[in-house]
Amino acid sequence: MATDSPADSVPARAFGVDVGGSGIKGGVVDLTTGELVGDRHKVLTPQPSTPEAVAGGIREVVDHFGWTGPVGITLPSVVSGGIVRTAANIDKGWIGTDPYDLLTRALGDRTFCVLNDADAAGMAEDAYGAGRDRSGLVILLTFGTGIGSAVLFHGNLVPNTELGHMEVGGKEAEHQASSKVKDDKEMSYEKWAGHVSTVLTAYENLFWPDLFIVGGGISRKADKWVPHLTTRTPVVPATLQNTAGIVGAAMAVTAGLRP
Ligand code: BGC
């Protein structure tokens, strides 16, 4: 495991940055515990959130800590073959961008990697959070403006699954069961849970997971809707809350992940 110190007794640490539509958050992660060392730091996502502008924000967050070691970075995007393929809630100018070229200019010769935000959250929840003591196939879903997904088998990530865009009953999953849909349509938790059940049932019929982990801001109110779900697969709320992306990003760079 990579470490920012040559001394074996010092816990391995890496830096994680979570880029979202409204904020760029980062912090130093202790990889032996999956916890942040000190506070996280947040800057507002520049508007428009062009690649160059966001790269500057990432640099600012890393520099805030004087960090010179490895950095993992999440984007609300599919990242495959070293290229950003989609852009949800960030400027469409990201599509087709080589983030390694872009961020080498901002971060210099630090080791870094770039991955999807839900994939990072899934890695963190699986290792340190709600999936910690569970094995087998785990699917994490983040409910927010859209639905993000991460699929892990015994801790190994299948990147870029994008289950929120799967058509369920003729409609994209995230267009019927994101928490934005609940807010926009002023649905009760119970009614919304019905839509979430429809989507989760479609997923479980294809993947046969051992566990669903549900994350995103609405997972803080899990007691209001998780009991209404009708899936055969157990569903548990995420536990790392707003650090999952940062922690997963730090794990990814330490693991040498490069989707
Ligand atoms: C995007 C995913 C992202 C998720 C959460 C979805 O709309 O397609 O790539 O992980 O939102 O940000």
XYZ file of C-alpha atoms and ligand atoms in Angstrom:
271
model
C 0.000 0.000 0.000
C 1.310 3.456 -0.859
C 2.167 5.752 2.002
C 3.220 9.351 2.314
C 5.809 8.357 4.878
C 8.672 5.901 4.670
C 7.996 4.693 8.227
C 5.936 1.470 8.252
C 4.415 2.323 11.606
C 2.801 5.482 10.235
C -0.708 4.780 8.858
C -0.996 4.861 5.064
C -2.623 8.047 3.929
C -3.860 9.416 0.632
C -5.848 12.458 -0.407
C -9.376 12.328 -1.806
C -11.247 15.010 -3.753
C -14.966 14.708 -4.507
C -16.153 16.977 -7.325
C -19.876 17.724 -7.377
C -22.140 20.213 -9.116
C -22.028 22.652 -6.206
C -18.846 21.879 -4.237
C -15.331 20.467 -4.542
C -14.516 18.737 -1.238
C -11.299 17.118 -0.159
C -9.316 15.813 2.742
C -6.529 13.549 3.917
C -7.706 9.965 4.462
C -6.267 7.446 6.874
C -6.598 4.219 4.895
C -6.261 1.994 7.932
C -9.535 3.331 9.330
C -11.251 4.970 6.351
C -11.541 8.175 8.338
C -10.491 11.705 7.522
C -7.412 13.043 9.260
C -8.712 16.427 10.411
C -11.430 18.355 8.627
C -12.417 18.290 4.999
C -12.088 21.469 2.987
C -14.656 22.667 0.479
C -14.586 25.271 -2.272
C -17.564 26.155 -4.428
C -17.599 24.525 -7.843
C -16.821 27.332 -10.303
C -19.655 28.297 -12.635
C -19.443 27.450 -15.457
C -17.758 24.275 -14.238
C -15.413 23.930 -17.202
C -12.515 21.457 -16.971
C -9.917 24.234 -16.551
C -11.928 26.019 -13.850
C -12.620 22.816 -11.878
C -8.950 21.763 -12.166
C -8.091 25.063 -10.455
C -10.576 24.273 -7.667
C -9.081 20.798 -7.175
C -5.621 22.338 -6.937
C -6.897 24.837 -4.361
C -8.342 22.078 -2.152
C -5.150 19.995 -2.328
C -2.945 23.033 -1.656
C -5.071 23.988 1.356
C -3.534 20.982 3.119
C -0.044 21.410 1.622
C -0.485 17.836 0.368
C 2.144 16.496 -2.048
C 1.291 12.735 -1.989
C -1.189 10.710 -4.084
C -4.588 12.215 -4.935
C -7.785 10.421 -5.970
C -10.443 12.549 -7.673
C -14.112 11.804 -8.345
C -16.261 13.284 -11.093
C -20.012 12.868 -11.682
C -19.017 11.228 -14.954
C -18.239 7.990 -16.686
C -14.452 7.788 -16.933
C -13.250 5.008 -19.211
C -10.116 4.468 -21.237
C -8.688 7.491 -19.410
C -11.304 9.819 -20.948
C -14.338 11.557 -19.403
C -17.343 10.251 -21.352
C -20.333 11.916 -19.658
C -20.982 14.947 -17.470
C -23.899 15.075 -14.995
C -24.242 18.394 -13.153
C -20.951 19.721 -14.505
C -20.140 21.574 -17.706
C -20.581 19.483 -20.859
C -17.099 20.647 -21.893
C -15.826 17.731 -19.784
C -17.082 15.205 -22.326
C -14.121 13.905 -24.340
C -11.576 15.507 -21.984
C -8.429 13.625 -20.972
C -8.462 14.356 -17.219
C -4.927 13.031 -16.788
C -3.546 15.553 -19.230
C -5.677 18.339 -17.728
C -4.824 17.570 -14.115
C -1.128 16.982 -14.710
C -1.030 20.666 -15.560
C -2.808 21.492 -12.264
C -1.254 18.900 -9.951
C 2.249 18.505 -11.385
C 3.980 15.200 -10.775
C 1.764 13.926 -7.951
C 0.300 10.450 -8.539
C -3.432 10.803 -9.140
C -6.433 8.978 -10.534
C -9.895 10.022 -11.667
C -13.044 7.931 -11.249
C -16.829 8.121 -11.109
C -18.249 9.602 -7.883
C -20.627 6.734 -7.086
C -17.881 4.177 -7.777
C -15.705 5.921 -5.181
C -18.553 6.052 -2.645
C -19.234 2.357 -3.230
C -15.603 1.395 -2.626
C -15.605 3.330 0.647
C -18.952 2.026 1.932
C -18.016 -1.535 1.000
C -14.688 -1.384 2.840
C -15.376 0.892 5.818
C -19.103 1.630 5.960
C -22.393 -0.221 5.617
C -20.820 -3.093 3.636
C -17.863 -3.580 5.960
C -18.910 -6.916 7.418
C -20.708 -8.178 4.307
C -19.302 -10.246 1.483
C -20.466 -11.206 -1.971
C -22.064 -8.839 -4.450
C -22.813 -5.381 -3.085
C -24.592 -2.630 -5.013
C -24.454 0.934 -3.721
C -26.926 3.445 -5.097
C -26.734 7.177 -4.436
C -30.025 9.051 -4.627
C -29.718 12.737 -5.465
C -30.283 14.751 -8.633
C -29.735 11.445 -10.425
C -29.021 7.895 -9.281
C -25.370 6.855 -9.109
C -24.321 3.215 -8.830
C -21.368 1.087 -7.817
C -21.192 -2.694 -8.187
C -18.595 -4.577 -6.123
C -17.881 -8.273 -5.841
C -15.839 -9.169 -2.770
C -14.584 -5.606 -2.721
C -13.643 -5.468 -6.409
C -15.301 -2.686 -8.346
C -16.874 -3.068 -11.784
C -16.513 0.581 -12.840
C -19.028 2.844 -14.614
C -22.152 0.725 -14.187
C -24.517 3.732 -14.538
C -27.566 1.806 -13.323
C -29.441 5.091 -12.874
C -29.772 5.255 -16.638
C -31.209 1.761 -17.006
C -34.723 1.736 -18.450
C -37.200 0.287 -16.007
C -40.793 0.043 -17.247
C -39.969 2.185 -20.280
C -38.430 5.060 -18.292
C -34.931 5.804 -17.056
C -34.538 4.718 -13.430
C -33.306 8.129 -12.276
C -36.270 9.853 -13.919
C -38.641 7.927 -11.655
C -36.753 7.292 -8.415
C -34.068 9.960 -7.806
C -34.627 12.101 -4.731
C -35.034 15.079 -7.090
C -38.134 13.386 -8.520
C -39.517 12.985 -4.998
C -38.941 16.696 -4.312
C -40.183 17.936 -7.696
C -43.389 15.912 -7.464
C -43.785 16.492 -3.713
C -44.183 12.745 -3.144
C -44.521 11.195 0.300
C -41.690 8.916 1.418
C -44.026 5.953 1.113
C -45.051 6.760 -2.453
C -41.467 7.424 -3.489
C -40.361 4.154 -1.856
C -42.755 2.392 -4.257
C -40.819 3.828 -7.215
C -37.487 2.946 -5.587
C -38.756 -0.634 -5.077
C -39.652 -0.922 -8.766
C -36.123 0.127 -9.729
C -34.353 -2.023 -7.131
C -36.421 -5.049 -8.128
C -35.285 -4.630 -11.735
C -31.669 -4.460 -10.526
C -31.922 -7.486 -8.259
C -33.515 -9.567 -11.007
C -30.443 -8.939 -13.162
C -27.590 -8.884 -10.648
C -28.798 -10.964 -7.683
C -26.862 -8.839 -5.168
C -26.348 -9.894 -1.555
C -26.830 -6.339 -0.335
C -28.044 -2.935 -1.496
C -26.521 0.109 0.200
C -28.555 3.293 -0.288
C -26.732 6.608 -0.070
C -27.164 10.280 -0.916
C -28.628 12.955 1.357
C -31.976 11.157 1.586
C -30.312 8.135 3.242
C -30.124 10.244 6.421
C -33.926 9.816 6.575
C -33.689 6.081 5.762
C -36.095 5.163 8.583
C -38.866 6.991 6.695
C -38.590 5.006 3.467
C -36.344 1.928 3.668
C -38.981 -0.005 5.732
C -41.436 0.503 2.836
C -39.174 -1.163 0.262
C -40.351 -4.520 -1.038
C -37.132 -6.030 -2.427
C -36.022 -9.535 -1.470
C -32.427 -8.248 -1.115
C -31.557 -6.601 2.211
C -31.234 -2.797 1.997
C -29.110 -0.794 4.436
C -28.383 2.946 4.531
C -24.877 4.222 3.816
C -22.999 5.193 6.963
C -20.085 7.352 5.784
C -22.379 10.149 4.599
C -20.527 13.035 3.015
C -17.032 11.566 3.321
C -17.642 8.438 1.187
C -16.524 10.008 -2.109
C -13.360 11.455 -0.566
C -12.453 8.182 1.157
C -13.164 6.099 -1.967
C -11.090 8.442 -4.122
C -8.150 8.039 -1.735
C -8.609 4.240 -1.830
C -8.692 4.244 -5.635
C -5.408 6.103 -6.054
C -3.772 3.862 -3.483
C -5.014 0.774 -5.351
C -3.630 2.159 -8.625
C -7.120 2.188 -10.181
C -7.287 3.870 -13.564
C -10.649 3.279 -15.228
C -24.501 10.093 -13.500
C -23.484 9.233 -12.772
C -23.211 9.791 -11.392
C -24.510 10.033 -10.641
C -24.289 10.687 -9.298
C -25.747 10.242 -12.659
O -26.666 11.058 -13.310
O -24.825 9.517 -14.752
O -22.272 9.164 -13.507
O -22.421 8.878 -10.690
O -25.409 10.829 -11.410
O -23.607 11.913 -9.425
